[in-house]
Amino acid sequence: MGFEVGRKRGSIWEDAKFLHKTILEFPFQTTGNEEKVFERGFATTLMATKNSYNSQVITQIDKENPVKSIYCFGKNHRPDMTLGEDGIAIEMKFITYSGLKSAIGQGHLYRLSYKFVFLVLIVSEKRKQLYEEIENGQEKPLEDVLNYLAEDMNIFSYIVPAFRIRKPAIRKVVSFFPESI
């Protein structure tokens, strides 16, 4: 079994571009400090804007339309939210100490059944230094991995702080989404 073909054109790609804008505008810094709180908050935003998408918004909040799972390694794996049955998988990870490697692995699994995967990596205040190092370009190997995932695998990552940014020169979202398309 290979990865789903994800072309950067058409209605699913239009959904991807709108989702990108939604992630950039979402107030992660004011949402909470637990992964489930971020998931619920973002799922609520997706459901409130569902008419803006070409595909059906499916979240784990809506028990009538469950998120499709992927069977691999003897287990079912399910993204937090999706746009359509096989269009876009959305996974949110709250990064306290670990979780980054796990999120990247999950992204690969979800690509088996979804055309695009969006990983939203929410950095806790305890990991503030990591966020600043990414922003300052000190995490080049990580950036290289996330760029590769975006360019070659259709796995788009967003690194967002779960804390207020006090310095005006620091971005509130580090995005690995192809802006030029």
PDB file of C-alpha atoms in Angstrom, residues 23-148:
ATOM      1  CA  ILE A  23      -4.277  27.757  11.573  1.00  0.00           C
ATOM      2  CA  LEU A  24      -2.344  31.004  11.143  1.00  0.00           C
ATOM      3  CA  GLU A  25      -5.213  33.000  12.687  1.00  0.00           C
ATOM      4  CA  PHE A  26      -6.151  30.622  15.536  1.00  0.00           C
ATOM      5  CA  PRO A  27      -5.263  31.989  19.020  1.00  0.00           C
ATOM      6  CA  PHE A  28      -3.167  29.086  20.314  1.00  0.00           C
ATOM      7  CA  GLN A  29      -1.585  31.319  22.967  1.00  0.00           C
ATOM      8  CA  THR A  30      -4.909  31.736  24.761  1.00  0.00           C
ATOM      9  CA  THR A  31      -6.411  28.269  24.459  1.00  0.00           C
ATOM     10  CA  GLY A  32      -4.981  26.259  27.348  1.00  0.00           C
ATOM     11  CA  ASN A  33      -2.186  23.928  28.289  1.00  0.00           C
ATOM     12  CA  GLU A  34      -3.515  20.450  27.529  1.00  0.00           C
ATOM     13  CA  GLU A  35      -3.668  18.771  24.148  1.00  0.00           C
ATOM     14  CA  LYS A  36      -7.396  17.973  24.425  1.00  0.00           C
ATOM     15  CA  VAL A  37      -8.209  21.632  25.122  1.00  0.00           C
ATOM     16  CA  PHE A  38      -6.407  22.704  21.938  1.00  0.00           C
ATOM     17  CA  GLU A  39      -8.113  19.936  19.958  1.00  0.00           C
ATOM     18  CA  ARG A  40     -11.577  20.928  21.178  1.00  0.00           C
ATOM     19  CA  GLY A  41     -10.943  24.613  20.565  1.00  0.00           C
ATOM     20  CA  PHE A  42      -9.661  24.080  17.040  1.00  0.00           C
ATOM     21  CA  ALA A  43     -12.376  21.514  16.234  1.00  0.00           C
ATOM     22  CA  THR A  44     -14.986  24.054  17.312  1.00  0.00           C
ATOM     23  CA  THR A  45     -13.435  26.616  14.959  1.00  0.00           C
ATOM     24  CA  LEU A  46     -13.480  24.108  12.084  1.00  0.00           C
ATOM     25  CA  MET A  47     -17.096  23.225  12.741  1.00  0.00           C
ATOM     26  CA  ALA A  48     -18.055  26.913  12.900  1.00  0.00           C
ATOM     27  CA  THR A  49     -16.465  27.495   9.477  1.00  0.00           C
ATOM     28  CA  LYS A  50     -17.568  24.200   7.888  1.00  0.00           C
ATOM     29  CA  ASN A  51     -19.430  25.992   5.086  1.00  0.00           C
ATOM     30  CA  SER A  52     -16.110  27.466   3.914  1.00  0.00           C
ATOM     31  CA  TYR A  53     -14.776  24.006   3.029  1.00  0.00           C
ATOM     32  CA  ASN A  54     -15.565  21.859   0.010  1.00  0.00           C
ATOM     33  CA  SER A  55     -15.144  18.701   2.107  1.00  0.00           C
ATOM     34  CA  GLN A  56     -17.033  17.590   5.186  1.00  0.00           C
ATOM     35  CA  VAL A  57     -15.479  18.649   8.500  1.00  0.00           C
ATOM     36  CA  ILE A  58     -15.127  15.544  10.667  1.00  0.00           C
ATOM     37  CA  THR A  59     -13.996  15.840  14.289  1.00  0.00           C
ATOM     38  CA  GLN A  60     -13.866  13.540  17.287  1.00  0.00           C
ATOM     39  CA  ILE A  61     -16.418  15.847  18.943  1.00  0.00           C
ATOM     40  CA  ASP A  62     -19.103  14.742  16.461  1.00  0.00           C
ATOM     41  CA  LYS A  63     -19.928  11.157  17.516  1.00  0.00           C
ATOM     42  CA  GLU A  64     -22.297  10.606  14.557  1.00  0.00           C
ATOM     43  CA  ASN A  65     -19.561  11.008  11.931  1.00  0.00           C
ATOM     44  CA  PRO A  66     -16.420   9.378  13.343  1.00  0.00           C
ATOM     45  CA  VAL A  67     -12.940  10.167  12.071  1.00  0.00           C
ATOM     46  CA  LYS A  68     -11.687   7.335   9.860  1.00  0.00           C
ATOM     47  CA  SER A  69      -8.835   5.362  11.389  1.00  0.00           C
ATOM     48  CA  ILE A  70      -5.805   3.785   9.739  1.00  0.00           C
ATOM     49  CA  TYR A  71      -4.860   0.252  10.708  1.00  0.00           C
ATOM     50  CA  CYS A  72      -1.106  -0.221  11.011  1.00  0.00           C
ATOM     51  CA  PHE A  73       1.249  -2.015  13.430  1.00  0.00           C
ATOM     52  CA  GLY A  74      -1.663  -4.010  14.830  1.00  0.00           C
ATOM     53  CA  LYS A  75      -3.571  -0.906  15.957  1.00  0.00           C
ATOM     54  CA  ASN A  76      -6.021   1.649  14.673  1.00  0.00           C
ATOM     55  CA  HIS A  77      -4.630   5.175  14.475  1.00  0.00           C
ATOM     56  CA  ARG A  78      -6.978   8.105  14.117  1.00  0.00           C
ATOM     57  CA  PRO A  79      -6.194  11.761  13.412  1.00  0.00           C
ATOM     58  CA  ASP A  80      -7.812  14.399  15.608  1.00  0.00           C
ATOM     59  CA  MET A  81      -9.843  15.905  12.761  1.00  0.00           C
ATOM     60  CA  THR A  82     -10.254  15.506   9.013  1.00  0.00           C
ATOM     61  CA  LEU A  83     -11.624  17.311   6.029  1.00  0.00           C
ATOM     62  CA  GLY A  84     -13.352  14.587   4.042  1.00  0.00           C
ATOM     63  CA  GLU A  85     -12.917  10.824   4.236  1.00  0.00           C
ATOM     64  CA  ASP A  86      -9.535  10.823   2.490  1.00  0.00           C
ATOM     65  CA  GLY A  87      -8.708  14.496   1.948  1.00  0.00           C
ATOM     66  CA  ILE A  88      -6.912  16.144   4.861  1.00  0.00           C
ATOM     67  CA  ALA A  89      -5.926  14.707   8.240  1.00  0.00           C
ATOM     68  CA  ILE A  90      -5.223  17.135  11.091  1.00  0.00           C
ATOM     69  CA  GLU A  91      -3.151  16.089  14.096  1.00  0.00           C
ATOM     70  CA  MET A  92      -2.420  18.325  17.065  1.00  0.00           C
ATOM     71  CA  LYS A  93       0.395  17.579  19.503  1.00  0.00           C
ATOM     72  CA  PHE A  94       1.155  19.455  22.682  1.00  0.00           C
ATOM     73  CA  ILE A  95       4.938  19.380  23.009  1.00  0.00           C
ATOM     74  CA  THR A  96       6.045  19.349  26.636  1.00  0.00           C
ATOM     75  CA  TYR A  97       9.212  17.302  26.479  1.00  0.00           C
ATOM     76  CA  SER A  98       8.610  14.708  23.813  1.00  0.00           C
ATOM     77  CA  GLY A  99       5.942  14.299  21.173  1.00  0.00           C
ATOM     78  CA  LEU A 100       7.701  15.774  18.155  1.00  0.00           C
ATOM     79  CA  LYS A 101       8.968  12.430  16.833  1.00  0.00           C
ATOM     80  CA  SER A 102       5.639  10.803  17.552  1.00  0.00           C
ATOM     81  CA  ALA A 103       3.776  13.494  15.600  1.00  0.00           C
ATOM     82  CA  ILE A 104       6.049  13.058  12.573  1.00  0.00           C
ATOM     83  CA  GLY A 105       5.480   9.294  12.695  1.00  0.00           C
ATOM     84  CA  GLN A 106       1.732   9.766  12.943  1.00  0.00           C
ATOM     85  CA  GLY A 107       1.869  12.086   9.950  1.00  0.00           C
ATOM     86  CA  HIS A 108       3.410   9.310   7.862  1.00  0.00           C
ATOM     87  CA  LEU A 109       0.725   6.839   8.961  1.00  0.00           C
ATOM     88  CA  TYR A 110      -2.078   9.258   8.105  1.00  0.00           C
ATOM     89  CA  ARG A 111      -0.587   9.857   4.659  1.00  0.00           C
ATOM     90  CA  LEU A 112      -1.401   6.229   3.861  1.00  0.00           C
ATOM     91  CA  SER A 113      -5.090   7.163   3.660  1.00  0.00           C
ATOM     92  CA  TYR A 114      -5.181  10.959   3.345  1.00  0.00           C
ATOM     93  CA  LYS A 115      -3.936  13.193   0.529  1.00  0.00           C
ATOM     94  CA  PHE A 116      -2.584  15.856   2.891  1.00  0.00           C
ATOM     95  CA  VAL A 117      -1.650  15.877   6.564  1.00  0.00           C
ATOM     96  CA  PHE A 118      -1.468  18.951   8.778  1.00  0.00           C
ATOM     97  CA  LEU A 119       0.600  18.608  11.958  1.00  0.00           C
ATOM     98  CA  VAL A 120       0.052  21.371  14.486  1.00  0.00           C
ATOM     99  CA  LEU A 121       2.869  21.196  17.036  1.00  0.00           C
ATOM    100  CA  ILE A 122       1.980  23.305  20.063  1.00  0.00           C
ATOM    101  CA  VAL A 123       5.065  24.080  22.128  1.00  0.00           C
ATOM    102  CA  SER A 124       4.486  24.356  25.873  1.00  0.00           C
ATOM    103  CA  GLU A 125       5.950  27.158  27.937  1.00  0.00           C
ATOM    104  CA  LYS A 126       8.374  24.626  29.444  1.00  0.00           C
ATOM    105  CA  ARG A 127       9.827  24.228  25.943  1.00  0.00           C
ATOM    106  CA  LYS A 128       9.945  27.965  25.206  1.00  0.00           C
ATOM    107  CA  GLN A 129      13.679  27.764  24.488  1.00  0.00           C
ATOM    108  CA  LEU A 130      13.020  25.196  21.737  1.00  0.00           C
ATOM    109  CA  TYR A 131      10.548  27.559  20.071  1.00  0.00           C
ATOM    110  CA  GLU A 132      13.038  30.428  20.220  1.00  0.00           C
ATOM    111  CA  GLU A 133      15.792  28.204  18.778  1.00  0.00           C
ATOM    112  CA  ILE A 134      13.525  27.199  15.894  1.00  0.00           C
ATOM    113  CA  GLU A 135      12.601  30.835  15.298  1.00  0.00           C
ATOM    114  CA  ASN A 136      16.277  31.891  15.401  1.00  0.00           C
ATOM    115  CA  GLY A 137      17.322  29.213  12.895  1.00  0.00           C
ATOM    116  CA  GLN A 138      19.305  27.171  15.429  1.00  0.00           C
ATOM    117  CA  GLU A 139      17.278  24.018  14.694  1.00  0.00           C
ATOM    118  CA  LYS A 140      18.335  23.626  11.054  1.00  0.00           C
ATOM    119  CA  PRO A 141      18.107  19.792  10.990  1.00  0.00           C
ATOM    120  CA  LEU A 142      14.519  19.964  12.272  1.00  0.00           C
ATOM    121  CA  GLU A 143      13.676  22.619   9.697  1.00  0.00           C
ATOM    122  CA  ASP A 144      15.200  20.433   6.966  1.00  0.00           C
ATOM    123  CA  VAL A 145      13.023  17.479   8.051  1.00  0.00           C
ATOM    124  CA  LEU A 146       9.854  19.595   8.170  1.00  0.00           C
ATOM    125  CA  ASN A 147      10.624  21.175   4.784  1.00  0.00           C
ATOM    126  CA  TYR A 148      11.153  17.700   3.290  1.00  0.00           C
TER     127      TYR A 148
END
